[in-house]
Short mmCIF file of C-alpha atoms and ligand atoms in Angstrom, two decimals:
data_model
loop_
_atom_site.label_atom_id
_atom_site.label_comp_id
_atom_site.label_asym_id
_atom_site.label_seq_id
_atom_site.Cartn_x
_atom_site.Cartn_y
_atom_site.Cartn_z
CA UNK A 154 74.82 96.99 80.81
CA UNK A 155 74.14 99.05 84.05
CA UNK A 156 71.29 101.42 83.83
CA UNK A 157 72.52 105.14 83.63
CA UNK A 158 71.29 108.16 85.34
CA UNK A 159 73.26 111.06 84.52
CA UNK A 160 74.85 112.75 81.30
CA UNK A 161 78.79 112.92 81.21
CA UNK A 162 80.18 115.02 83.83
CA UNK A 163 80.93 118.48 82.85
CA UNK A 164 83.67 118.91 85.60
CA UNK A 165 85.88 116.16 86.99
CA UNK A 166 88.48 116.75 89.70
CA UNK A 167 91.39 114.23 89.89
CA UNK A 168 93.78 113.56 92.79
CA UNK A 169 96.55 112.08 91.07
CA UNK A 170 98.35 109.81 93.36
CA UNK A 171 100.80 106.72 93.18
CA UNK A 172 103.74 108.10 91.24
CA UNK A 173 106.09 106.99 93.85
CA UNK A 174 104.85 103.55 94.73
CA UNK A 175 104.77 103.22 90.65
CA UNK A 176 108.45 103.83 90.82
CA UNK A 177 109.48 101.65 93.62
CA UNK A 178 107.38 98.91 91.90
CA UNK A 179 110.05 98.99 89.09
CA UNK A 180 113.08 100.11 91.58
CA UNK A 181 113.40 103.39 89.92
CA UNK A 182 113.89 106.68 91.45
CA UNK A 183 110.62 108.74 92.34
CA UNK A 184 111.47 111.40 89.99
CA UNK A 185 110.78 108.65 87.33
CA UNK A 186 107.12 107.96 88.69
CA UNK A 187 106.62 111.90 88.43
CA UNK A 188 107.89 111.90 84.80
CA UNK A 189 105.58 109.09 83.74
CA UNK A 190 102.86 111.13 86.06
CA UNK A 191 103.24 113.98 83.69
CA UNK A 192 102.71 111.81 80.76
CA UNK A 193 99.54 110.58 82.04
CA UNK A 194 98.32 114.17 82.65
CA UNK A 195 98.70 114.76 78.92
CA UNK A 196 96.96 111.43 77.91
CA UNK A 197 93.91 112.27 80.38
CA UNK A 198 93.63 116.04 79.24
CA UNK A 199 93.46 114.42 75.44
CA UNK A 200 90.89 111.73 76.49
CA UNK A 201 88.76 114.41 78.45
CA UNK A 202 88.39 116.56 75.39
CA UNK A 203 87.52 113.58 73.25
CA UNK A 204 84.74 112.79 75.72
CA UNK A 205 83.32 116.17 75.95
CA UNK A 206 84.27 116.99 79.34
CA UNK A 207 84.28 120.79 79.92
CA UNK A 208 86.51 121.22 83.20
CA UNK A 209 89.18 119.15 84.51
CA UNK A 210 90.74 120.11 87.76
CA UNK A 211 94.05 118.19 88.57
CA UNK A 212 95.72 118.25 91.90
CA UNK A 213 99.38 118.97 90.68
CA UNK A 214 101.01 119.87 93.85
CA UNK A 215 99.50 120.67 97.26
CA UNK A 216 100.27 123.13 100.01
CA UNK A 217 101.56 120.01 102.31
CA UNK A 218 103.86 118.76 99.19
CA UNK A 219 106.58 121.53 100.36
CA UNK A 220 107.31 119.16 103.35
CA UNK A 221 108.99 116.54 100.56
CA UNK A 222 112.55 116.35 100.11
CA UNK A 223 114.10 119.43 98.16
CA UNK A 224 115.28 117.28 95.13
CA UNK A 225 111.61 115.66 94.74
CA UNK A 226 110.20 119.39 94.77
CA UNK A 227 112.76 120.60 92.20
CA UNK A 228 111.69 117.61 90.06
CA UNK A 229 108.04 118.31 90.33
CA UNK A 230 108.85 122.25 89.43
CA UNK A 231 110.95 121.18 86.30
CA UNK A 232 108.30 118.92 85.27
CA UNK A 233 105.55 121.64 85.85
CA UNK A 234 107.85 124.11 84.06
CA UNK A 235 108.09 121.74 80.98
CA UNK A 236 104.39 121.20 80.79
CA UNK A 237 103.58 124.96 80.91
CA UNK A 238 106.23 125.20 78.12
CA UNK A 239 104.58 122.57 76.18
CA UNK A 240 101.25 124.31 76.59
CA UNK A 241 102.72 127.52 75.60
CA UNK A 242 103.21 125.76 72.15
CA UNK A 243 100.18 123.59 71.87
CA UNK A 244 97.29 125.07 74.06
CA UNK A 245 95.90 127.40 71.25
CA UNK A 246 95.91 124.55 68.66
CA UNK A 247 93.92 122.48 70.87
CA UNK A 248 91.60 125.51 71.95
CA UNK A 249 92.53 124.54 75.78
CA UNK A 250 92.05 126.97 78.41
CA UNK A 251 94.51 126.93 81.24
CA UNK A 252 93.64 127.97 84.94
CA UNK A 253 95.67 127.74 87.68
CA UNK A 254 94.35 127.75 91.45
CA UNK A 255 96.38 127.91 94.40
CA UNK A 256 98.66 130.42 96.62
CA UNK A 257 101.43 132.08 94.87
CA UNK A 258 103.86 132.30 97.78
CA UNK A 259 106.89 129.98 97.62
CA UNK A 260 106.44 129.55 93.83
CA UNK A 261 109.68 130.19 91.72
CA UNK A 262 109.23 133.48 90.02
CA UNK A 263 110.29 132.17 86.50
CA UNK A 264 107.24 129.50 86.85
CA UNK A 265 104.81 132.32 87.97
CA UNK A 266 105.63 134.42 84.98
CA UNK A 267 105.02 131.41 82.80
CA UNK A 268 101.66 130.50 84.65
CA UNK A 269 100.46 134.12 84.28
CA UNK A 270 101.24 134.34 80.74
CA UNK A 271 99.84 130.97 79.89
CA UNK A 272 96.53 131.93 81.63
CA UNK A 273 96.26 135.30 79.88
CA UNK A 274 96.99 134.11 76.76
CA UNK A 275 94.51 131.13 76.82
CA UNK A 276 91.59 133.12 78.49
CA UNK A 277 89.59 133.20 75.36
CA UNK A 278 89.92 129.72 74.10
CA UNK A 279 86.52 128.00 74.45
CA UNK A 280 87.62 123.88 74.52
CA UNK A 281 88.45 122.14 77.84
CA UNK A 282 89.25 124.26 80.77
CA UNK A 283 92.14 122.70 82.50
CA UNK A 284 92.61 123.74 86.05
CA UNK A 285 95.91 122.87 87.51
CA UNK A 286 95.68 122.93 91.62
CA UNK A 287 99.15 123.92 92.09
CA UNK A 288 100.38 125.04 95.65
CA UNK A 289 96.84 124.17 96.34
CA UNK A 290 94.89 123.54 99.57
CA UNK A 291 91.01 123.80 99.80
CA UNK A 292 91.17 125.20 103.49
CA UNK A 293 93.37 127.98 102.30
CA UNK A 294 90.99 128.78 99.28
CA UNK A 295 87.98 129.04 101.69
CA UNK A 296 89.98 131.21 103.87
CA UNK A 297 91.21 133.38 101.04
CA UNK A 298 87.43 133.58 99.79
CA UNK A 299 86.59 134.82 103.21
CA UNK A 300 89.20 137.36 103.61
CA UNK A 301 88.31 138.66 100.18
CA UNK A 302 84.92 139.12 101.51
CA UNK A 303 85.87 140.82 104.89
CA UNK A 304 88.19 143.23 102.84
CA UNK A 305 84.78 144.18 101.07
CA UNK A 306 83.38 145.10 104.36
CA UNK A 307 80.91 142.31 104.98
CA UNK A 308 79.58 141.47 108.54
CA UNK A 309 78.04 138.11 107.38
CA UNK A 310 78.63 135.63 104.80
CA UNK A 311 76.34 133.26 102.76
CA UNK A 312 77.26 130.04 101.24
CA UNK A 313 76.79 131.65 98.01
CA UNK A 314 79.33 134.54 98.54
CA UNK A 315 82.04 131.92 99.55
CA UNK A 316 81.31 130.04 96.23
CA UNK A 317 81.72 133.48 94.32
CA UNK A 318 85.08 134.48 95.80
CA UNK A 319 86.96 131.12 95.44
CA UNK A 320 89.85 130.72 92.69
CA UNK A 321 87.55 129.91 89.88
CA UNK A 322 84.33 131.20 90.80
CA UNK A 323 82.76 130.51 87.24
CA UNK A 324 83.60 126.92 87.30
CA UNK A 325 80.69 124.71 88.20
CA UNK A 326 81.16 122.19 91.02
CA UNK A 327 82.53 119.05 90.03
CA UNK A 328 80.18 116.19 89.53
CA UNK A 329 82.82 113.59 90.03
CA UNK A 330 86.11 113.42 91.92
CA UNK A 331 88.80 110.46 90.91
CA UNK A 332 91.54 109.44 93.03
CA UNK A 333 93.99 106.89 91.99
CA UNK A 334 96.24 104.48 93.88
CA UNK A 335 93.87 103.11 96.23
CA UNK A 336 93.76 105.82 98.63
CA UNK A 337 90.48 107.21 99.75
CA UNK A 338 90.56 110.72 101.12
CA UNK A 339 90.37 114.08 99.93
CA UNK A 340 93.60 115.35 101.10
CA UNK A 341 92.38 119.02 101.02
CA UNK A 342 91.32 119.14 97.47
CA UNK A 343 88.34 120.94 96.49
CA UNK A 344 86.45 120.63 100.01
CA UNK A 345 83.97 123.33 99.38
CA UNK A 346 83.12 122.25 95.72
CA UNK A 347 82.92 118.49 96.70
CA UNK A 348 79.56 118.85 98.91
CA UNK A 349 77.58 116.77 96.27
CA UNK A 350 80.57 115.41 94.34
CA UNK A 351 80.38 111.50 93.60
CA UNK A 352 83.63 109.77 94.40
CA UNK A 353 85.66 107.19 92.27
CA UNK A 354 88.61 105.34 93.82
CA UNK A 355 90.77 103.06 91.64
CA UNK A 356 93.79 101.12 92.62
CA UNK A 357 95.41 102.27 89.28
CA UNK A 358 98.58 104.13 90.09
CA UNK A 359 98.52 107.46 88.36
CA UNK A 360 101.44 106.93 85.72
CA UNK A 361 99.10 103.91 84.72
CA UNK A 362 96.02 105.92 84.25
CA UNK A 363 94.71 106.54 80.59
CA UNK A 364 91.64 107.05 78.48
CA UNK A 365 90.36 103.76 79.30
CA UNK A 366 90.59 104.42 82.69
CA UNK A 367 88.98 107.82 82.54
CA UNK A 368 85.99 105.95 80.55
CA UNK A 369 85.64 103.53 83.41
CA UNK A 370 85.17 106.22 85.96
CA UNK A 371 82.75 108.46 84.07
CA UNK A 372 80.59 105.00 83.02
CA UNK A 373 80.76 104.14 86.95
CA UNK A 374 79.58 108.00 87.70
CA UNK A 375 76.62 107.67 85.12
CA UNK A 376 75.15 104.52 87.11
CA UNK A 377 75.10 106.65 90.23
CA UNK A 378 71.72 107.88 91.62
CA UNK A 379 72.20 111.48 92.71
CA UNK A 380 69.74 113.01 95.16
CA UNK A 381 71.35 116.10 96.41
CA UNK A 382 69.51 115.52 100.04
CA UNK A 383 66.02 114.69 98.60
CA UNK A 384 64.66 111.23 98.62
C1 LIG B 594 101.43 111.91 93.78
O1 LIG B 594 102.36 110.71 93.79
C2 LIG B 594 101.66 112.80 92.89
C3 LIG B 594 101.96 114.14 93.08
C4 LIG B 594 102.95 114.60 94.35
C5 LIG B 594 101.33 115.21 92.51
C6 LIG B 594 101.03 114.97 91.00
C7 LIG B 594 102.12 115.09 89.97
C8 LIG B 594 102.42 114.75 88.43
C9 LIG B 594 101.08 114.17 87.99
C10 LIG B 594 103.93 115.14 87.84
C11 LIG B 594 103.69 116.23 87.17
C12 LIG B 594 102.57 116.91 87.00
C13 LIG B 594 102.41 118.17 86.29
C14 LIG B 594 101.14 118.93 86.24
C15 LIG B 594 103.66 118.27 85.59
P1 LIG B 594 103.09 110.48 95.02
O2 LIG B 594 104.38 111.20 94.98
O3 LIG B 594 102.18 111.06 96.28
O4 LIG B 594 103.10 108.93 94.97
P2 LIG B 594 103.27 107.92 96.34
O5 LIG B 594 101.96 108.16 97.22
O6 LIG B 594 102.89 106.52 95.62
O7 LIG B 594 104.42 108.14 96.79
#
């Protein structure tokens, strides 16, 4: 057994990738891959709760995803709506706190209303915080933080000022970022918060991700020597 240096991470970020390839391997439409991907979202949330993780940020829709075909955007938005409806019923029972990070523009008004209601209703829950990165781009998030500071009349900004004006200022930076499907890049996800994150890339396609895969990623993270620039 490898030596471990770190406790279980408090915050994990996940870039959920490979729904399309999962479907193509089965000669199914891309929408079938996204549907299975939504099931993997539920499994992963349950697994994270069990493992005592406090924050999970999941990249559900990037600001660049609007360039996909309209039918695919509809599928993703409908799945999101269904997920919000399910959490409307179950989040309290599971003590989940739902947070949403991203820009509001272009999102459907009914989805925005459901998001706002769910965030408000679960704000006091004390279990796992599930942060859905939705219509999210990290450069936009940093620009949003700087614009908020400018509106307060500041002349210069410190790194701490930016951290305190991100979408979720109270959330610790993710110790671990996972990306599925064998791609090894950040794709505009948590650029600011990832300054000292450990990365875990797996060839597993997102619809196949499960508790065992999450455990593997965490076990691997626990063996990393984190130095934060020191020696
Ligand atoms: C990547 O697969 C996945 C996404 C576009 C975002 C993640 C979406 C889900 C997991 C589905 C539903 C989510 C929620 C929160 C309800 P891809 O289409 O880029 O796959 P590919 O690279 O193989 O084509």
